[in-house]
Amino acid sequence: MPAKLADLRPVRVVGIGLQPYSFPTGASYVELGVAAARIALADAGLIWEAVDSAIVGTASSGMGAGRAVTRHLGSTGLSVAVIENASASGSTAFRLACLEVASGISDIAIALGVDTYGGSVRRAADEDGIPRLAPAATLPVLEFALLADSYMRTYGIAPEALGSVAVKNHGNAARNPNAQFRKPRSLDQVMASQIVAGPLTALQCCPRGEGAAAVIVASDEAIGRHRLRKDRAVLVAASVSTSDIPVPEAWRAPIELTRRAVALALADCGICPDALELIELHDAFSVEELAYTEAMGLCGPGEGAALLASGDTAIGGRCAVNASGGLIGMGHPLGPTGVGQIAELTLQLRGEAAGRQHPARTGLAHMIGLGQVALVHVLRAPE
Amino acid sequence: MPPRAPAMSQLSAGETQAVAAASEAAGPAQRSLFERDGNGIFLIGAKCGACGAVSFPLIAYGCPACGAAPSVLERHRLCGRGTVECAVTVHVSLSPALCPPRVIGRVRLEEGPEVEAALEFPIGHSAAFGSPVQIILAAASDASGSDPRLAFAPVLG
């Protein structure tokens, strides 16, 4: 039976760094990535020479991006690799960094997500040689608009319930200095924005942009050796990576994928959904947050809108969802996004999220990657 | 009562002419997806000799359900009829291949597979859940000069 993260030696997040997500500024991916890494090193109280391995998550930076970024931090001979896993590129970089430390291969590893808007994102599915009936069949917005249509009909959900997700997440993003969108939005504004596809309006869709996020993970031995602050170190309690399996109705695929990945992660660290107090989830499109909170077990099928309306998923509620603003509000620059989720959970679990602090001891990060894959991590507050 | 052959009558005269002039010409990428005879247009799918799954389209790489090698896949002609599972109108230009407004949906084929496709519903008809549809070769709906494309249109009767 395969091992789970909890079977290996403990891994803790010791440093985080972000470059604000934004519309294109003209900055290079190198500039963004190096800046985020330096902030993470300073946050941890580490020097670059202590880092054994760098995993760079990026979807558009091009071949050889790993050393193109890390050489400006120092040429120490560390292990460098680049991972691309669509929207989950950063989440996968974080997972691999954790596995390196947990396995003992590395003592300290950095996961660095970086992308610029001008980067050349090519969807591999567009070049898989399979003819398709639908024009633009592989576009995520289309897939999730169709999901929204089925979801709303199945559970009798009004379009405004989807819009309410965006209201909450834009409101949270307005309190996050690293978010791409910084304006609170009313339901009227969300619903009156440009209709994109089906029930999804523009303010219910995540923006693409640029940014960078870095997270440094370390073993307890390294934390002791480098005298790092354990009172700010966040335990990585579970790490799950999985991909879709056939479902009778295509629209349910990312929901079922989420249900399975989260159930595995919670089982791996021995907790139930009620123990979750903080979640950063893949809300590239508003309907996803409703469907995924149900799939994660926060409420029953079709009850996500009522859960949101109750205030349970607001900052200060029972389980804050997307306190960062999520992909809709904070933004979705691809490579950085999954790493940025971990940075947000770490900030919150340390009690350092000034302006949007939510009291929590246990948090979960969830990301879907086109195709589809799901990455889930569970983090616990410093002891 | 079996559904009547669909759709051409629901196109405008200009559109009908365009489809007729197009002869067999769907976009090159779609030519392997269908065949046409005196009885209409049929989709070309696959039946897996290992797991029995019927799939669409016929993929050269193997069975999408069980992963069996392509050598066990049999070419399987599908009737091209089904029902609408979901549909959305795309209002913004998401891709050069998709000029808005355009209705895209998923159709459950009578043989089982669920496929995503453009829906060609005449003005005044909504692509409602459960609507019976049949595959047609639709005229290019814009001035881009693009090839006619396979789409689903409502079945009358």
Coordinates of C-alpha atoms in Angstrom, one line a residue:
Chain A
M1 CA 0.0 0.0 0.0
P2 CA 1.5 3.4 -0.9
A3 CA 2.7 5.6 1.9
K4 CA 1.0 8.8 2.8
L5 CA 2.8 12.0 3.8
A6 CA 2.0 11.4 7.5
D7 CA 4.0 8.1 7.3
L8 CA 7.2 10.1 6.5
R9 CA 9.1 12.6 8.5
P10 CA 7.3 15.9 9.3
V11 CA 7.4 18.8 6.8
R12 CA 6.7 22.4 7.8
V13 CA 6.3 25.6 5.9
V14 CA 8.9 28.0 7.3
G15 CA 8.8 30.8 4.8
I16 CA 6.4 32.5 2.4
G17 CA 6.8 35.3 -0.2
L18 CA 4.5 36.8 -2.8
Q19 CA 4.7 39.3 -5.6
P20 CA 1.2 40.8 -6.0
Y21 CA -0.9 39.3 -8.7
S22 CA -1.7 42.0 -11.3
F23 CA -2.5 42.8 -14.8
P24 CA 0.6 42.9 -17.0
T25 CA 3.2 45.4 -15.7
G26 CA 6.0 44.5 -18.1
A27 CA 8.0 42.7 -15.4
S28 CA 9.8 39.5 -16.5
Y29 CA 9.1 36.2 -14.9
V30 CA 12.7 36.2 -13.5
E31 CA 12.2 39.5 -11.7
L32 CA 8.9 38.3 -10.2
G33 CA 10.2 34.9 -9.2
V34 CA 13.5 36.2 -7.7
A35 CA 11.6 38.8 -5.7
A36 CA 9.1 36.3 -4.2
A37 CA 11.9 33.9 -3.3
R38 CA 13.9 36.6 -1.5
I39 CA 10.8 37.5 0.5
A40 CA 10.3 33.9 1.4
L41 CA 13.9 33.5 2.5
A42 CA 13.7 36.6 4.7
D43 CA 10.4 35.4 6.1
A44 CA 12.0 32.1 7.1
G45 CA 15.3 33.7 8.3
L46 CA 17.3 31.5 5.8
I47 CA 20.0 32.1 3.3
W48 CA 19.8 30.7 -0.2
E49 CA 22.8 28.5 0.4
A50 CA 20.7 26.5 2.9
V51 CA 18.1 25.5 0.2
D52 CA 18.7 22.0 -1.2
S53 CA 16.1 21.9 -3.9
A54 CA 14.0 24.3 -5.9
I55 CA 10.8 23.2 -7.7
V56 CA 9.5 25.9 -10.1
G57 CA 5.8 25.7 -11.1
T58 CA 5.1 27.6 -14.3
A59 CA 2.8 27.2 -17.3
S60 CA 4.2 29.8 -19.6
S61 CA 7.8 30.7 -18.8
G62 CA 9.3 28.3 -21.3
M63 CA 12.0 25.7 -21.4
G64 CA 14.8 26.1 -18.8
A65 CA 12.9 28.5 -16.5
G66 CA 14.2 26.9 -13.4
R67 CA 17.8 28.0 -13.5
A68 CA 16.9 31.2 -15.4
V69 CA 15.2 32.3 -12.1
T70 CA 17.3 30.6 -9.4
R71 CA 20.7 31.5 -10.7
H72 CA 20.1 35.1 -9.6
L73 CA 19.7 33.8 -6.1
G74 CA 22.9 32.0 -6.2
S75 CA 24.7 29.1 -7.9
T76 CA 25.0 26.7 -5.0
G77 CA 24.6 23.5 -7.0
L78 CA 21.1 22.9 -5.6
S79 CA 18.6 20.6 -7.4
V80 CA 16.4 22.5 -9.8
A81 CA 13.3 21.3 -11.6
V82 CA 10.3 22.8 -13.4
I83 CA 6.9 21.4 -13.2
E84 CA 3.9 22.2 -15.4
N85 CA 0.5 20.8 -14.4
A86 CA -1.9 23.4 -15.8
S87 CA -3.6 25.5 -13.1
A88 CA -2.2 23.1 -10.5
S89 CA 1.4 23.7 -11.5
G90 CA 2.2 25.6 -8.3
S91 CA 0.3 23.1 -6.1
T92 CA 2.3 20.3 -7.7
A93 CA 5.6 22.2 -7.2
F94 CA 4.6 22.5 -3.5
R95 CA 3.7 18.8 -3.3
L96 CA 7.1 17.7 -4.8
A97 CA 9.0 20.1 -2.5
C98 CA 7.1 18.5 0.5
L99 CA 7.8 15.0 -0.7
E100 CA 11.6 15.7 -1.1
V101 CA 11.8 16.9 2.5
A102 CA 9.5 14.2 3.9
S103 CA 11.5 11.5 2.2
G104 CA 14.8 12.8 3.5
I105 CA 16.2 13.6 0.0
S106 CA 16.2 17.3 0.9
D107 CA 16.2 19.1 4.2
I108 CA 15.0 22.4 2.8
A109 CA 13.1 22.9 -0.4
I110 CA 11.5 25.9 -2.1
A111 CA 8.4 25.7 -4.2
L112 CA 8.3 28.8 -6.5
G113 CA 5.3 29.6 -8.8
V114 CA 5.8 32.2 -11.4
D115 CA 4.1 33.3 -14.6
T116 CA 3.6 36.4 -16.7
Y117 CA 0.5 37.2 -18.7
G118 CA 2.4 37.5 -21.9
G119 CA 3.7 34.0 -21.5
S120 CA 2.8 31.6 -24.3
V121 CA 0.3 29.2 -22.8
R122 CA -0.4 26.3 -25.1
R123 CA -3.1 23.9 -24.2
A124 CA -1.8 20.4 -24.9
A125 CA -5.3 19.1 -25.4
D126 CA -5.6 21.4 -28.4
E127 CA -2.8 19.5 -30.1
D128 CA -3.7 16.0 -29.1
G129 CA -4.7 14.9 -32.6
I130 CA -8.3 14.1 -31.6
P131 CA -11.0 15.8 -33.7
R132 CA -13.8 17.4 -31.8
L133 CA -17.3 18.3 -32.6
A134 CA -17.5 21.5 -30.6
P135 CA -15.6 24.6 -31.5
A136 CA -13.2 25.5 -28.7
A137 CA -14.2 22.3 -26.8
T138 CA -11.3 22.5 -24.4
L139 CA -11.8 26.0 -23.1
P140 CA -12.2 25.9 -19.3
V141 CA -14.8 28.7 -19.2
L142 CA -17.0 26.7 -21.5
E143 CA -16.7 23.5 -19.4
F144 CA -17.6 25.4 -16.2
A145 CA -20.4 27.3 -17.9
L146 CA -21.9 23.9 -18.9
L147 CA -21.3 22.6 -15.4
A148 CA -23.2 25.7 -14.1
D149 CA -26.1 25.0 -16.4
S150 CA -26.4 21.4 -15.1
Y151 CA -25.7 22.2 -11.5
M152 CA -28.4 25.0 -11.4
R153 CA -31.0 22.8 -13.0
T154 CA -30.2 19.8 -10.9
Y155 CA -30.5 21.6 -7.6
G156 CA -32.8 24.5 -8.5
I157 CA -30.1 27.2 -7.9
A158 CA -30.7 30.8 -9.1
P159 CA -28.0 32.7 -11.0
E160 CA -27.7 35.2 -8.1
A161 CA -26.4 32.4 -5.9
L162 CA -23.4 32.0 -8.2
G163 CA -23.0 35.8 -8.2
S164 CA -22.9 35.8 -4.4
V165 CA -19.7 33.7 -4.5
A166 CA -18.1 36.5 -6.5
V167 CA -19.4 39.2 -4.1
K168 CA -17.8 37.4 -1.2
N169 CA -14.5 36.7 -2.9
H170 CA -14.1 40.2 -4.4
G171 CA -14.8 41.5 -0.9
N172 CA -12.1 39.3 0.6
A173 CA -9.6 40.3 -2.2
A174 CA -10.3 44.0 -1.4
R175 CA -8.6 43.2 2.0
N176 CA -5.6 41.5 0.4
P177 CA -2.7 43.7 -0.7
N178 CA -1.5 40.9 -3.0
A179 CA -4.8 40.5 -4.9
Q180 CA -5.3 41.5 -8.5
F181 CA -8.8 42.9 -7.9
R182 CA -9.0 45.3 -4.9
K183 CA -12.6 46.5 -5.2
P184 CA -15.6 45.2 -3.2
R185 CA -18.4 44.4 -5.6
S186 CA -22.2 44.3 -5.0
L187 CA -24.4 41.6 -6.3
D188 CA -25.9 44.1 -8.8
Q189 CA -22.4 44.9 -10.1
V190 CA -21.5 41.2 -10.4
M191 CA -24.8 40.3 -12.2
A192 CA -24.6 43.4 -14.5
S193 CA -21.1 42.7 -15.7
Q194 CA -20.6 41.3 -19.2
I195 CA -22.2 37.9 -19.7
V196 CA -19.4 35.5 -20.8
A197 CA -21.1 32.2 -21.2
G198 CA -24.3 30.7 -19.8
P199 CA -24.9 32.2 -16.3
L200 CA -21.3 33.3 -15.8
T201 CA -20.7 37.0 -15.9
A202 CA -17.2 38.5 -16.2
L203 CA -16.9 39.2 -12.5
Q204 CA -17.6 35.6 -11.8
C205 CA -14.6 34.5 -13.8
C206 CA -11.0 34.6 -12.5
P207 CA -8.6 37.1 -14.2
R208 CA -5.4 35.9 -15.7
G209 CA -2.4 38.0 -14.8
E210 CA 1.1 37.9 -13.6
G211 CA 2.7 37.2 -10.2
A212 CA 4.9 35.0 -8.2
A213 CA 4.6 33.0 -5.0
A214 CA 7.3 31.2 -3.0
V215 CA 7.0 28.7 -0.1
I216 CA 9.9 27.2 1.7
V217 CA 9.5 23.8 3.5
A218 CA 11.9 22.3 5.9
S219 CA 12.3 19.2 8.1
D220 CA 12.4 19.5 11.9
E221 CA 16.1 18.7 11.8
A222 CA 16.7 21.7 9.5
I223 CA 14.4 23.9 11.6
G224 CA 16.6 23.0 14.6
R225 CA 19.9 23.3 12.8
H226 CA 19.1 26.7 11.4
R227 CA 17.3 27.9 14.6
L228 CA 14.2 28.7 12.6
R229 CA 11.1 29.8 14.5
K230 CA 9.0 26.7 15.1
D231 CA 6.2 28.9 16.5
R232 CA 5.7 30.2 12.9
A233 CA 6.2 26.8 11.2
V234 CA 3.0 25.3 9.7
L235 CA 2.8 21.5 9.5
V236 CA 1.9 20.0 6.1
A237 CA -0.4 17.2 7.4
A238 CA -1.5 15.7 4.1
S239 CA -0.7 15.9 0.4
V240 CA -2.9 14.3 -2.3
S241 CA -2.5 14.3 -6.0
T242 CA -5.1 12.5 -8.1
S243 CA -6.8 12.6 -11.6
D244 CA -10.3 12.1 -12.9
I245 CA -12.0 8.8 -13.3
P246 CA -15.0 8.3 -15.6
V247 CA -18.3 9.5 -14.4
P248 CA -21.7 9.0 -16.1
E249 CA -22.3 12.7 -16.4
A250 CA -19.4 14.8 -17.7
W251 CA -20.3 17.9 -15.7
R252 CA -19.8 16.1 -12.5
A253 CA -16.2 15.2 -13.3
P254 CA -14.4 18.0 -11.4
I255 CA -16.9 17.7 -8.5
E256 CA -16.3 14.0 -8.1
L257 CA -12.6 14.5 -8.5
T258 CA -12.7 17.0 -5.7
R259 CA -14.8 14.8 -3.5
R260 CA -12.3 11.9 -3.9
A261 CA -9.2 14.0 -3.5
V262 CA -10.4 15.8 -0.3
A263 CA -11.7 12.6 1.2
L264 CA -8.3 11.0 0.7
A265 CA -6.5 14.0 2.2
L266 CA -8.7 14.1 5.2
A267 CA -8.4 10.4 5.8
D268 CA -4.6 10.7 5.4
C269 CA -4.4 13.1 8.4
G270 CA -7.3 11.5 10.3
I271 CA -9.8 14.4 10.4
C272 CA -13.4 14.9 9.2
P273 CA -14.7 17.8 7.2
D274 CA -16.1 19.5 10.3
A275 CA -12.5 20.0 11.5
L276 CA -11.8 22.3 8.5
E277 CA -11.8 25.9 9.5
L278 CA -10.2 27.5 6.5
I279 CA -10.2 26.5 2.8
E280 CA -8.6 28.0 -0.3
L281 CA -10.2 26.3 -3.3
H282 CA -10.2 26.5 -7.1
D283 CA -12.9 29.1 -7.8
A284 CA -11.8 29.9 -11.3
F285 CA -15.5 30.3 -12.0
S286 CA -18.1 31.1 -9.3
V287 CA -20.2 27.9 -9.6
E288 CA -17.1 25.9 -8.6
E289 CA -17.1 27.2 -5.0
L290 CA -20.7 26.1 -4.4
A291 CA -20.2 22.7 -5.9
Y292 CA -16.8 22.1 -4.2
T293 CA -17.9 23.1 -0.7
E294 CA -20.5 20.4 -1.1
A295 CA -18.1 17.9 -2.5
M296 CA -15.7 18.6 0.4
G297 CA -18.4 17.7 2.9
L298 CA -19.1 21.1 4.4
C299 CA -22.7 20.7 3.4
G300 CA -25.0 18.3 1.5
P301 CA -25.4 18.2 -2.3
G302 CA -27.2 21.4 -3.6
E303 CA -26.7 23.2 -0.2
G304 CA -23.6 25.2 -1.1
A305 CA -25.6 28.3 -1.9
A306 CA -27.4 28.1 1.5
L307 CA -24.0 27.6 3.2
L308 CA -22.7 30.7 1.6
A309 CA -25.8 32.7 2.4
S310 CA -25.5 31.7 6.1
G311 CA -22.2 33.4 6.4
D312 CA -20.4 30.2 7.4
T313 CA -17.9 30.5 4.6
A314 CA -17.1 34.2 5.2
I315 CA -14.1 35.4 7.2
G316 CA -15.1 34.9 10.8
G317 CA -17.6 32.2 9.9
R318 CA -17.5 28.5 10.6
C319 CA -15.0 27.7 7.8
A320 CA -13.7 30.7 5.8
V321 CA -13.5 29.8 2.1
N322 CA -11.1 31.8 -0.1
A323 CA -10.2 34.4 2.5
S324 CA -7.5 35.5 0.0
G325 CA -10.1 36.4 -2.5
G326 CA -9.7 33.1 -4.3
L327 CA -8.9 32.9 -8.0
I328 CA -11.9 35.2 -8.7
G329 CA -10.6 38.0 -6.5
M330 CA -6.9 37.4 -5.8
G331 CA -6.3 36.2 -9.4
H332 CA -5.1 33.2 -11.2
P333 CA -1.7 33.7 -12.8
L334 CA -1.4 29.9 -13.2
G335 CA 2.0 28.9 -11.8
P336 CA 1.8 31.1 -8.7
T337 CA -1.8 30.3 -7.8
G338 CA -1.3 27.0 -5.9
V339 CA 1.8 28.2 -4.1
G340 CA -0.1 31.4 -3.2
Q341 CA -2.9 29.3 -1.7
I342 CA -0.3 27.7 0.7
A343 CA 1.1 31.2 1.5
E344 CA -2.4 32.4 2.4
L345 CA -3.1 29.4 4.6
T346 CA 0.3 29.8 6.3
L347 CA -0.4 33.5 6.9
Q348 CA -3.8 32.7 8.4
L349 CA -2.7 29.8 10.5
R350 CA 0.2 31.9 12.0
G351 CA -2.3 34.6 12.8
E352 CA -0.5 37.1 10.6
A353 CA -3.2 37.9 8.0
A354 CA -3.8 41.5 9.2
G355 CA -7.0 42.9 7.8
R356 CA -8.6 39.6 6.9
Q357 CA -7.5 37.3 9.8
H358 CA -9.7 34.3 10.3
P359 CA -9.3 32.2 13.4
A360 CA -8.2 28.7 12.3
R361 CA -6.1 25.8 13.3
T362 CA -6.6 23.6 10.3
G363 CA -6.7 24.7 6.6
L364 CA -7.0 23.0 3.3
A365 CA -5.8 24.0 -0.2
H366 CA -7.5 22.6 -3.3
M367 CA -6.6 23.1 -6.9
I368 CA -7.9 21.6 -10.2
G369 CA -5.7 21.4 -13.2
L370 CA -7.1 21.3 -16.7
G371 CA -7.5 17.8 -18.0
Q372 CA -8.2 17.1 -15.1
V373 CA -6.0 16.7 -12.0
A374 CA -6.7 17.6 -8.3
L375 CA -4.1 18.6 -5.7
V376 CA -5.1 18.9 -2.1
H377 CA -3.0 19.8 0.9
V378 CA -4.0 20.1 4.6
L379 CA -2.0 22.4 6.9
R380 CA -2.0 22.8 10.6
A381 CA -1.2 25.8 12.7
P382 CA 2.1 26.1 14.6
E383 CA 2.2 24.0 17.8
Chain B
M1 CA -43.0 7.6 -33.4
P2 CA -39.5 7.8 -34.6
P3 CA -38.2 11.3 -35.0
R4 CA -38.2 12.8 -38.4
A5 CA -35.0 13.7 -40.1
P6 CA -34.2 17.2 -38.9
A7 CA -33.2 20.5 -39.4
M8 CA -32.5 21.5 -42.9
S9 CA -36.0 22.9 -43.2
Q10 CA -35.3 25.1 -40.2
L11 CA -32.4 26.9 -41.8
S12 CA -32.9 30.0 -43.8
A13 CA -32.8 29.7 -47.6
G14 CA -29.3 31.2 -47.6
E15 CA -28.1 28.8 -45.0
T16 CA -29.6 25.8 -46.8
Q17 CA -27.9 26.9 -50.0
A18 CA -24.6 27.2 -48.2
V19 CA -24.9 23.8 -46.7
A20 CA -25.8 22.3 -50.1
A21 CA -22.9 24.0 -51.7
A22 CA -20.5 22.7 -49.1
S23 CA -21.1 19.2 -50.3
E24 CA -19.2 16.9 -48.1
A25 CA -17.0 19.7 -46.8
A26 CA -16.9 19.9 -43.1
G27 CA -13.8 21.4 -41.7
P28 CA -10.8 19.1 -42.3
A29 CA -10.5 18.3 -38.6
Q30 CA -14.1 17.0 -38.6
R31 CA -14.0 14.8 -41.7
S32 CA -13.2 11.7 -39.7
L33 CA -16.1 12.2 -37.3
F34 CA -19.0 11.4 -39.6
E35 CA -20.2 9.7 -42.8
R36 CA -23.1 10.5 -45.0
D37 CA -25.4 8.3 -47.1
G38 CA -28.9 8.5 -48.5
N39 CA -30.3 8.1 -45.0
G40 CA -28.5 11.1 -43.5
I41 CA -25.4 11.9 -41.5
F42 CA -24.0 9.4 -39.0
L43 CA -21.3 9.8 -36.4
I44 CA -18.3 7.4 -36.4
G45 CA -17.5 6.2 -33.0
A46 CA -15.9 3.1 -31.5
K47 CA -16.9 -0.1 -29.7
C48 CA -14.2 -1.6 -27.4
G49 CA -13.6 -5.3 -27.8
A50 CA -12.2 -5.5 -24.3
C51 CA -14.8 -3.6 -22.1
G52 CA -17.6 -3.1 -24.6
A53 CA -17.8 0.6 -24.1
V54 CA -19.2 2.7 -27.0
S55 CA -17.2 5.9 -27.4
F56 CA -17.0 8.9 -29.7
P57 CA -15.0 9.8 -31.6
L58 CA -13.0 6.9 -32.9
I59 CA -9.6 7.6 -31.3
A60 CA -6.4 6.2 -32.7
Y61 CA -4.7 5.9 -29.3
G62 CA -7.0 3.4 -27.5
C63 CA -10.2 2.9 -25.6
P64 CA -11.0 6.1 -23.5
A65 CA -12.9 3.9 -21.0
C66 CA -10.5 1.1 -20.2
G67 CA -7.3 2.0 -22.0
A68 CA -7.3 -1.1 -24.2
A69 CA -5.0 -0.9 -27.3
P70 CA -6.6 0.6 -30.5
S71 CA -6.3 -2.8 -32.2
V72 CA -9.4 -4.0 -30.2
L73 CA -11.5 -0.9 -31.0
E74 CA -14.1 -1.5 -33.7
R75 CA -15.4 1.2 -35.9
H76 CA -19.0 1.8 -34.7
R77 CA -21.6 3.8 -36.6
L78 CA -23.7 6.0 -34.3
C79 CA -27.2 7.2 -35.4
G80 CA -26.4 10.8 -34.6
R81 CA -29.5 11.3 -32.5
G82 CA -29.6 12.2 -28.8
T83 CA -31.0 14.6 -26.2
V84 CA -29.6 17.8 -24.8
E85 CA -28.0 17.4 -21.4
C86 CA -27.0 21.0 -21.0
A87 CA -26.5 24.1 -23.1
V88 CA -25.1 27.6 -22.7
T89 CA -24.9 30.6 -25.0
V90 CA -21.4 32.0 -25.4
H91 CA -21.6 35.8 -25.6
V92 CA -18.0 36.8 -25.9
S93 CA -15.3 35.9 -28.4
L94 CA -13.4 33.1 -26.6
S95 CA -11.7 31.7 -29.6
P96 CA -11.4 32.3 -33.3
A97 CA -13.3 29.1 -33.8
L98 CA -16.3 30.3 -31.9
C99 CA -18.0 33.5 -33.0
P100 CA -20.6 34.7 -30.5
P101 CA -23.4 34.4 -29.8
R102 CA -23.2 30.7 -30.2
V103 CA -24.9 27.9 -28.3
I104 CA -22.7 25.1 -27.1
G105 CA -24.1 22.0 -25.3
R106 CA -23.6 18.4 -24.3
V107 CA -25.8 15.8 -26.0
R108 CA -26.4 12.3 -24.7
L109 CA -26.3 10.1 -27.8
E110 CA -28.8 7.3 -28.1
E111 CA -25.9 4.8 -27.9
G112 CA -24.7 6.2 -24.6
P113 CA -21.7 8.6 -25.1
E114 CA -22.1 12.2 -24.1
V115 CA -20.6 14.6 -26.6
E116 CA -20.0 18.4 -26.6
A117 CA -21.0 20.2 -29.7
A118 CA -22.5 23.4 -31.2
L119 CA -26.3 23.4 -31.1
E120 CA -28.0 25.0 -34.1
F121 CA -31.4 26.0 -32.8
P122 CA -33.6 28.3 -34.8
I123 CA -34.5 31.7 -33.3
G124 CA -37.4 31.2 -30.9
H125 CA -36.4 27.7 -30.0
S126 CA -34.4 27.3 -26.8
A127 CA -32.0 24.4 -26.4
A128 CA -33.8 23.0 -23.5
F129 CA -32.7 20.1 -21.3
G130 CA -34.0 16.9 -22.8
S131 CA -34.6 18.4 -26.3
P132 CA -34.3 15.6 -28.9
V133 CA -31.6 16.5 -31.5
Q134 CA -29.8 15.1 -34.5
I135 CA -26.5 15.8 -36.0
I136 CA -26.4 18.1 -39.1
L137 CA -23.8 19.7 -41.2
A138 CA -24.4 23.4 -40.4
A139 CA -23.5 26.3 -42.5
A140 CA -20.8 28.6 -41.2
S141 CA -22.8 31.0 -39.1
D142 CA -20.6 34.0 -39.6
A143 CA -18.7 35.9 -42.2
S144 CA -15.4 34.2 -41.4
G145 CA -15.6 31.9 -44.4
S146 CA -14.9 29.0 -42.2
D147 CA -16.0 25.5 -43.2
P148 CA -19.4 24.1 -42.4
R149 CA -19.3 22.3 -39.1
L150 CA -21.1 19.4 -37.5
A151 CA -23.7 20.5 -35.0
F152 CA -26.9 19.3 -33.4
A153 CA -30.3 20.6 -34.4
P154 CA -33.7 19.9 -33.0
V155 CA -35.7 17.0 -34.2
L156 CA -39.2 17.9 -35.2
G157 CA -42.3 15.9 -34.5

